[in-house]
Coordinates of C-alpha atoms in Angstrom, one line a residue:
M1 CA -16.5 -21.6 -14.1
F2 CA -16.7 -20.1 -10.6
F3 CA -17.6 -16.7 -12.0
S4 CA -20.3 -18.2 -14.2
R5 CA -21.9 -20.1 -11.3
R6 CA -21.9 -17.0 -9.2
I7 CA -23.6 -15.0 -12.0
L8 CA -26.2 -17.8 -12.4
G9 CA -26.8 -17.9 -8.7
R10 CA -27.6 -14.2 -8.7
V11 CA -29.9 -14.2 -11.8
G12 CA -31.4 -17.6 -11.3
R13 CA -31.6 -20.6 -13.6
G14 CA -35.3 -20.8 -14.3
G15 CA -36.0 -17.1 -14.2
R16 CA -34.3 -13.9 -13.3
K17 CA -34.6 -12.3 -9.9
K18 CA -36.1 -8.9 -9.8
K19 CA -34.2 -5.9 -8.6
V20 CA -36.1 -3.6 -6.3
L21 CA -35.4 0.2 -6.3
R22 CA -36.6 1.9 -3.1
I23 CA -38.2 5.3 -3.8
G24 CA -38.7 7.3 -0.7
S25 CA -40.0 5.6 2.4
R26 CA -43.4 4.3 1.2
R27 CA -43.0 3.3 -2.4
E28 CA -41.1 0.6 -4.2
M29 CA -40.4 0.2 -7.9
I30 CA -39.4 -3.0 -9.6
T31 CA -36.8 -2.7 -12.4
P32 CA -37.4 -5.3 -15.2
T33 CA -34.7 -7.8 -14.8
H34 CA -33.9 -8.0 -18.6
F35 CA -32.8 -4.4 -18.3
L36 CA -30.0 -5.3 -16.0
C37 CA -26.5 -6.4 -17.0
P38 CA -25.9 -10.0 -15.7
I39 CA -22.4 -9.0 -14.6
S40 CA -23.0 -5.8 -12.6
L41 CA -26.8 -6.2 -12.1
D42 CA -27.0 -2.5 -12.9
L43 CA -29.2 -0.9 -15.6
M44 CA -27.6 -1.3 -19.0
K45 CA -26.5 1.9 -20.6
D46 CA -25.2 0.4 -23.9
P47 CA -26.6 -3.1 -24.2
V48 CA -24.7 -5.4 -26.6
T49 CA -25.3 -9.1 -27.5
L50 CA -22.7 -11.9 -27.6
S51 CA -22.8 -14.8 -30.0
T52 CA -24.5 -16.8 -27.3
G53 CA -27.5 -14.5 -27.4
I54 CA -27.0 -13.0 -23.9
S55 CA -27.0 -9.2 -23.6
Y56 CA -24.6 -7.3 -21.4
D57 CA -23.6 -3.7 -20.8
R58 CA -20.8 -2.9 -23.3
E59 CA -18.4 -1.6 -20.6
N60 CA -18.7 -4.7 -18.4
I61 CA -18.4 -7.3 -21.2
E62 CA -15.5 -5.5 -22.8
K63 CA -13.7 -5.6 -19.4
W64 CA -14.5 -9.4 -19.1
L65 CA -13.1 -10.1 -22.6
G66 CA -10.2 -7.8 -22.0
E67 CA -9.1 -9.9 -19.0
G68 CA -8.6 -12.8 -21.4
N69 CA -11.9 -14.6 -20.8
R70 CA -13.2 -16.5 -23.9
T71 CA -16.6 -17.7 -22.6
C72 CA -20.0 -16.2 -22.0
P73 CA -20.2 -15.3 -18.3
V74 CA -23.8 -16.6 -17.9
T75 CA -23.8 -19.8 -20.1
N76 CA -20.1 -20.5 -19.8
Q77 CA -20.1 -21.5 -23.5
E78 CA -17.0 -20.9 -25.6
L79 CA -17.6 -17.9 -27.8
T80 CA -17.5 -18.5 -31.5
S81 CA -17.2 -14.7 -32.2
Y82 CA -16.1 -11.8 -30.1
D83 CA -18.3 -9.3 -32.0
L84 CA -20.4 -7.2 -29.7
I85 CA -23.7 -6.5 -31.6
P86 CA -25.6 -3.4 -30.3
N87 CA -29.1 -4.4 -29.0
H88 CA -31.1 -1.4 -30.1
A89 CA -34.4 -2.9 -29.2
I90 CA -33.6 -3.4 -25.5
R91 CA -31.8 -0.1 -25.4
R92 CA -35.0 1.7 -26.7
M93 CA -37.1 -0.2 -24.1
I94 CA -34.8 0.9 -21.3
Q95 CA -34.9 4.5 -22.5
E96 CA -38.8 4.4 -22.6
W97 CA -38.9 2.9 -19.2
C98 CA -36.7 5.6 -17.8
V99 CA -38.9 8.3 -19.3
D100 CA -42.1 6.6 -17.9
N101 CA -40.5 6.6 -14.5
R102 CA -38.9 10.0 -14.5
S103 CA -41.3 11.1 -11.7
H104 CA -39.5 8.6 -9.5
G105 CA -36.1 10.3 -10.1
I106 CA -35.0 7.9 -12.9
E107 CA -33.0 9.7 -15.5
R108 CA -33.2 8.8 -19.2
I109 CA -30.1 6.9 -20.4
P110 CA -28.6 8.8 -23.4
T111 CA -28.2 7.0 -26.7
P112 CA -24.6 5.7 -26.7
R113 CA -22.2 6.7 -29.4
I114 CA -21.0 4.0 -31.8
P115 CA -17.5 3.1 -30.8
V116 CA -14.8 4.3 -33.2
S117 CA -13.3 1.7 -35.5
S118 CA -9.7 1.1 -36.5
S119 CA -10.6 2.0 -40.1
E120 CA -11.9 5.4 -39.0
V121 CA -8.8 6.0 -37.0
S122 CA -6.6 5.0 -39.9
E123 CA -8.4 7.4 -42.2
M124 CA -8.0 10.2 -39.7
C125 CA -4.3 9.4 -39.3
A126 CA -3.9 9.5 -43.0
R127 CA -5.5 13.0 -43.2
L128 CA -3.3 14.2 -40.3
E129 CA -0.2 12.8 -42.0
A130 CA -1.1 14.6 -45.2
A131 CA -1.8 17.8 -43.4
T132 CA 1.6 17.5 -41.7
G133 CA 3.3 17.1 -45.0
R134 CA 1.7 20.2 -46.3
G135 CA 2.6 22.1 -43.2
D136 CA -1.1 22.9 -42.6
H137 CA -1.1 23.8 -38.9
Q138 CA -4.8 24.6 -38.7
E139 CA -6.0 21.4 -40.3
C140 CA -3.7 19.4 -38.0
L141 CA -5.1 21.1 -35.0
E142 CA -8.7 20.4 -36.1
L143 CA -8.0 16.7 -36.7
L144 CA -6.2 16.4 -33.4
G145 CA -9.1 18.0 -31.6
K146 CA -11.4 15.4 -33.3
M147 CA -9.1 12.6 -32.3
K148 CA -9.0 13.7 -28.7
G149 CA -12.7 14.2 -28.6
L150 CA -13.2 10.5 -29.6
A151 CA -10.7 9.4 -27.0
K152 CA -12.8 11.1 -24.3
E153 CA -15.8 9.0 -25.2
S154 CA -14.5 5.8 -23.6
E155 CA -11.4 3.9 -22.7
R156 CA -12.2 1.5 -25.6
D157 CA -12.0 4.4 -28.1
K158 CA -8.8 5.6 -26.6
K159 CA -7.2 2.2 -26.8
C160 CA -8.4 1.8 -30.4
I161 CA -6.8 5.1 -31.4
A162 CA -3.5 4.2 -29.7
E163 CA -3.4 0.8 -31.3
S164 CA -4.2 2.1 -34.8
G165 CA -0.9 3.9 -35.4
A166 CA -1.8 7.3 -34.1
G167 CA 1.3 7.5 -32.0
R168 CA 3.6 7.3 -35.0
V169 CA 1.6 10.0 -36.9
L170 CA 1.5 12.4 -33.9
S171 CA 5.3 11.8 -33.3
A172 CA 5.9 12.8 -36.9
C173 CA 3.7 15.8 -36.6
F174 CA 5.5 17.0 -33.5
Q175 CA 8.9 16.6 -35.1
A176 CA 7.8 18.4 -38.2
F177 CA 6.4 21.4 -36.5
S178 CA 9.2 21.5 -33.9
T179 CA 11.4 23.1 -36.6
E180 CA 8.8 25.9 -37.3
N181 CA 8.5 29.2 -35.5
K182 CA 7.4 27.8 -32.2
Y183 CA 5.3 30.8 -31.2
E184 CA 3.2 30.3 -34.4
V185 CA 2.6 26.6 -33.7
E186 CA 2.7 26.6 -29.9
D187 CA -1.0 25.5 -29.6
L188 CA -0.5 22.6 -31.9
V189 CA 2.7 21.1 -30.4
K190 CA 1.2 21.4 -26.9
E191 CA -2.0 19.6 -28.0
V192 CA 0.1 16.9 -29.7
L193 CA 2.0 16.3 -26.4
S194 CA -1.2 16.1 -24.4
A195 CA -2.4 13.3 -26.7
L196 CA 1.0 11.5 -26.9
K197 CA 1.2 11.0 -23.2
W198 CA -1.4 8.2 -23.4
M199 CA -0.1 6.5 -26.6
F200 CA 3.0 4.9 -25.0
P201 CA 4.6 2.5 -25.5
V202 CA 5.5 3.7 -29.0
G203 CA 7.4 1.9 -31.8
E204 CA 11.0 2.5 -32.8
E205 CA 10.2 5.0 -35.5
S206 CA 8.1 7.1 -33.1
K207 CA 10.7 6.9 -30.5
S208 CA 13.5 8.1 -32.8
M209 CA 11.3 11.0 -34.0
L210 CA 10.4 12.1 -30.4
G211 CA 14.1 11.7 -29.4
S212 CA 15.4 13.8 -32.3
K213 CA 17.2 17.0 -31.4
P214 CA 14.4 19.3 -32.9
S215 CA 11.7 17.4 -30.9
L216 CA 13.7 17.5 -27.6
R217 CA 14.6 21.2 -28.2
C218 CA 10.9 22.0 -28.6
M219 CA 10.1 20.1 -25.4
A220 CA 12.8 22.0 -23.5
W221 CA 11.3 25.3 -24.8
I222 CA 7.9 24.3 -23.4
L223 CA 9.5 23.3 -20.1
K224 CA 10.9 26.8 -19.7
G225 CA 7.5 28.4 -20.3
Q226 CA 4.8 29.4 -17.9
D227 CA 2.1 26.9 -19.0
S228 CA 2.0 24.5 -16.1
S229 CA -0.3 22.0 -17.8
A230 CA 1.9 21.8 -20.9
K231 CA 5.0 21.4 -18.7
R232 CA 3.4 18.4 -16.9
N233 CA 2.6 16.9 -20.3
V234 CA 6.2 17.3 -21.4
V235 CA 7.7 15.6 -18.4
I236 CA 5.2 12.7 -18.7
V237 CA 6.2 12.2 -22.3
L238 CA 9.9 12.5 -21.4
K239 CA 9.5 10.1 -18.6
K240 CA 8.0 7.5 -20.8
L241 CA 10.4 8.1 -23.7
L242 CA 13.5 7.9 -21.5
S243 CA 12.2 4.7 -19.9
L244 CA 12.3 3.2 -23.4
D245 CA 15.7 4.5 -24.2
H246 CA 17.8 6.3 -21.6
T247 CA 20.4 7.5 -24.2
Y248 CA 18.0 10.3 -25.1
A249 CA 18.6 11.8 -21.6
N250 CA 22.1 12.8 -22.6
I251 CA 20.8 14.5 -25.8
L252 CA 18.2 16.3 -23.7
A253 CA 20.9 17.7 -21.5
Q254 CA 22.9 18.9 -24.5
V255 CA 20.1 20.5 -26.6
D256 CA 19.3 23.1 -23.9
E257 CA 21.5 24.0 -20.9
D258 CA 18.5 25.4 -19.0
V259 CA 16.6 22.1 -18.9
P260 CA 18.1 21.1 -15.5
Q261 CA 17.0 24.4 -14.0
A262 CA 13.4 24.0 -15.4
L263 CA 13.1 20.5 -13.9
F264 CA 14.6 21.6 -10.6
E265 CA 11.9 24.3 -10.3
M266 CA 9.2 21.8 -11.1
V267 CA 10.4 19.6 -8.2
K268 CA 10.9 22.6 -5.9
S269 CA 7.4 24.1 -6.4
P270 CA 5.0 21.4 -7.6
T271 CA 1.3 22.0 -8.2
C272 CA 0.8 19.0 -5.8
P273 CA 3.1 16.6 -4.0
S274 CA 2.5 13.7 -6.6
A275 CA 3.4 16.1 -9.4
R276 CA 7.1 15.6 -8.4
K277 CA 7.2 11.9 -9.6
A278 CA 7.6 12.5 -13.3
P279 CA 10.2 15.3 -13.1
L280 CA 12.2 13.3 -10.5
E281 CA 12.2 10.3 -12.9
V282 CA 13.4 12.5 -15.8
I283 CA 16.1 14.0 -13.5
Y284 CA 17.2 10.5 -12.5
R285 CA 17.7 9.5 -16.1
M286 CA 19.7 12.6 -16.8
V287 CA 22.0 12.4 -13.7
A288 CA 22.6 8.7 -14.5
S289 CA 23.4 9.3 -18.2
S290 CA 25.1 12.7 -18.3
P291 CA 28.0 13.7 -15.9
E292 CA 27.5 17.3 -17.0
A293 CA 23.9 17.3 -16.0
N294 CA 24.8 15.6 -12.8
G295 CA 27.2 18.4 -11.9
K296 CA 24.6 21.1 -12.8
F297 CA 22.0 19.5 -10.5
V298 CA 24.5 19.3 -7.6
K299 CA 25.5 22.9 -8.0
M300 CA 21.9 24.2 -7.9
G301 CA 21.3 22.3 -4.7
L302 CA 19.2 19.3 -5.8
P303 CA 20.6 16.9 -3.2
S304 CA 19.5 19.1 -0.3
L305 CA 16.1 19.6 -1.9
V306 CA 15.6 15.9 -2.4
L307 CA 16.6 15.0 1.1
E308 CA 14.1 17.5 2.5
I309 CA 11.4 16.0 0.3
L310 CA 12.3 12.5 1.7
V311 CA 11.4 13.6 5.2
D312 CA 7.6 13.0 4.8
A313 CA 7.2 12.0 1.1
E314 CA 4.7 9.3 0.2
K315 CA 6.1 6.0 -1.1
G316 CA 6.0 6.8 -4.9
V317 CA 7.7 10.1 -4.5
A318 CA 10.2 8.8 -2.0
E319 CA 11.3 6.0 -4.3
K320 CA 11.9 8.5 -7.1
A321 CA 13.8 10.8 -4.7
L322 CA 16.1 7.9 -3.6
A323 CA 16.8 6.9 -7.2
V324 CA 17.9 10.5 -7.9
L325 CA 20.2 10.5 -4.9
D326 CA 21.6 7.1 -6.0
G327 CA 22.4 8.6 -9.4
I328 CA 24.0 11.7 -8.0
C329 CA 26.2 9.4 -5.9
E330 CA 28.0 8.3 -9.0
S331 CA 30.1 11.4 -8.9
Q332 CA 32.6 12.4 -6.2
E333 CA 31.1 15.9 -6.2
G334 CA 27.7 14.4 -5.7
R335 CA 28.8 12.2 -2.8
D336 CA 30.6 15.0 -1.1
N337 CA 27.5 17.2 -1.3
I338 CA 25.2 14.5 0.0
C339 CA 27.5 13.7 2.9
S340 CA 27.6 17.3 4.0
H341 CA 23.9 17.4 4.6
P342 CA 23.0 16.7 8.3
L343 CA 19.9 14.7 7.4
T344 CA 21.5 12.2 5.0
M345 CA 22.5 9.2 7.1
A346 CA 19.5 9.6 9.5
L347 CA 17.0 9.5 6.6
L348 CA 18.8 6.6 4.8
V349 CA 18.8 4.4 7.9
K350 CA 15.2 5.3 8.7
K351 CA 13.9 4.5 5.3
I352 CA 15.4 1.0 5.2
M353 CA 12.5 -1.5 5.6
R354 CA 10.0 1.4 5.7
L355 CA 9.1 2.0 2.1
S356 CA 9.3 -1.0 -0.2
E357 CA 11.8 -3.6 -1.4
M358 CA 13.0 -1.1 -4.1
G359 CA 13.3 1.7 -1.5
T360 CA 15.4 -0.6 0.8
E361 CA 17.7 -1.6 -2.1
L362 CA 18.2 2.1 -3.1
C363 CA 19.0 3.1 0.6
V364 CA 21.6 0.3 0.8
S365 CA 23.1 1.3 -2.6
I366 CA 23.4 5.0 -1.5
M367 CA 25.0 4.0 1.8
W368 CA 27.4 1.7 0.1
K369 CA 28.5 4.5 -2.3
L370 CA 28.8 7.0 0.5
L371 CA 30.6 4.8 3.0
C372 CA 32.6 2.3 1.0
K373 CA 33.7 4.8 -1.7
G374 CA 34.2 7.6 0.7
E375 CA 36.9 8.3 3.3
D376 CA 34.8 10.0 6.0
E377 CA 35.0 7.8 9.1
N378 CA 32.5 10.1 10.9
Q379 CA 29.8 9.0 8.4
V380 CA 30.4 5.3 9.3
V381 CA 30.2 6.1 13.0
E382 CA 27.0 8.1 12.5
A383 CA 25.4 5.2 10.6
L384 CA 26.4 2.8 13.5
E385 CA 24.9 5.2 16.1
L386 CA 21.7 5.4 14.2
G387 CA 21.2 1.7 14.1
G388 CA 22.4 1.1 10.6
F389 CA 24.2 -2.1 11.6
Q390 CA 21.0 -3.7 12.9
K391 CA 19.0 -2.6 10.0
L392 CA 21.4 -4.1 7.5
L393 CA 21.4 -7.4 9.4
V394 CA 17.6 -7.5 9.1
V395 CA 17.9 -6.8 5.3
L396 CA 20.0 -9.9 5.0
Q397 CA 17.7 -12.0 7.1
V398 CA 14.5 -11.2 5.3
G399 CA 16.1 -11.6 1.9
C400 CA 17.2 -9.2 -0.9
G401 CA 18.7 -9.2 -4.4
E402 CA 22.2 -10.5 -4.9
N403 CA 23.7 -7.1 -5.6
T404 CA 22.0 -5.6 -2.4
K405 CA 23.2 -8.6 -0.4
E406 CA 26.8 -8.1 -1.5
R407 CA 26.7 -4.4 -0.7
A408 CA 25.0 -4.9 2.7
T409 CA 27.6 -7.5 3.6
E410 CA 30.4 -5.1 2.7
L411 CA 28.8 -2.3 4.7
L412 CA 28.6 -4.6 7.8
K413 CA 32.2 -5.5 7.5
L414 CA 33.2 -1.9 7.3
M415 CA 31.0 -0.9 10.3
N416 CA 32.4 -3.8 12.3
L417 CA 35.8 -2.1 12.2
Y418 CA 34.4 0.9 14.1
Q419 CA 32.2 -1.0 16.7
D420 CA 34.5 0.0 19.5
R421 CA 33.7 3.7 18.9
V422 CA 30.0 3.1 19.4
Q423 CA 28.7 1.9 22.8
C424 CA 25.2 0.9 21.8
L425 CA 26.2 -1.1 18.7
H426 CA 24.6 -4.4 20.0
N427 CA 21.3 -2.8 21.1
S428 CA 18.8 -5.3 19.8
S429 CA 16.0 -2.7 19.3
G430 CA 16.9 -2.6 15.6
F431 CA 15.5 -6.2 15.2
K432 CA 12.0 -5.0 15.7
Y433 CA 11.9 -4.4 12.0
L434 CA 12.0 -8.2 11.4
K435 CA 8.2 -8.3 11.6
K436 CA 7.7 -5.6 9.0
S437 CA 6.9 -6.7 5.5
Y438 CA 7.3 -5.0 2.2

């Protein structure tokens, strides 16, 4: 109701206000108010009419309805139908007005494409499924190009494609051609992956096809290649697949022994800092699920690399990096490797209360695994000297999850045994973090 009154206040009850466009310093041009969308008050590019008879720009009213609203923004009437009927008459009037005023710098609004329908997508999927069954690589590529072209038209079309079963068909296509000579179908499998990355979450059938050994082996093959764009698409698909079912991480580690090295290189030399997020998440799933993969990552120096990334990483990357360290700490070899790095304890203590609630919980978890499972007294003393005792007290005071609370308490009890070896244990400066929020 509040939104409707605000809209009515802007457009007026008895008549609409006029929008003035200033052209240069001496001339003003008035835009006809019935050309403006009542929601955004901008010129309508694709006017559509609701069942209440009020016209809106398609993008704005779709967003309104997509947020769960079931009323007309202007009249506040309950909608009897959610059909959006194109208003061709007003659209042509807007286009003519734009042409008439092109001397004032007004560009003609192009005729909008008709949104794709679920029946059109279903027909396209059926053709793609048939072409996959015949092994017709070229026709699959053409149909996929058409599907991706439609998706580029608007977010609505992309959503329609994803919700009309395209994910299952593309998953089947990828699995089918993964068993072919990869060099002959390389362009197709790469294009399928670039489309699949925005079709998640997928159903159980799609998940099992993408998680099959042939599919994972094909993804591993692309990861080891030189096409950086295709490699990014692979890690995005893997990240989303493993988030649905982490058991595929163990299969991924088994199908190709070079996968850890390929992921390591992507983290070591990213195209941009944020490009580390997806490969770090895939690595986390692998180290948490596969002891063999965990050992490989440790031997190639992943803990040192991740600690160096943590020094100045932004929040999203730092959280993923901490998750990887937490997974590596599950093994004795991993804990020993992490403890041997001079930055470890300093970074963990520093990051507590600095990133997010998740970041703090991960720091406490890693410290607990290193100190409570380890036998290195020097690590405990170092944590005390760096203010770890005070930081953990603050964590308990501001509140945390039950598991984190238990681990923080256990760490405090352990540190208390070594307080006589640290002179500045009771320095209250650590409590300045009380005022920091997540």
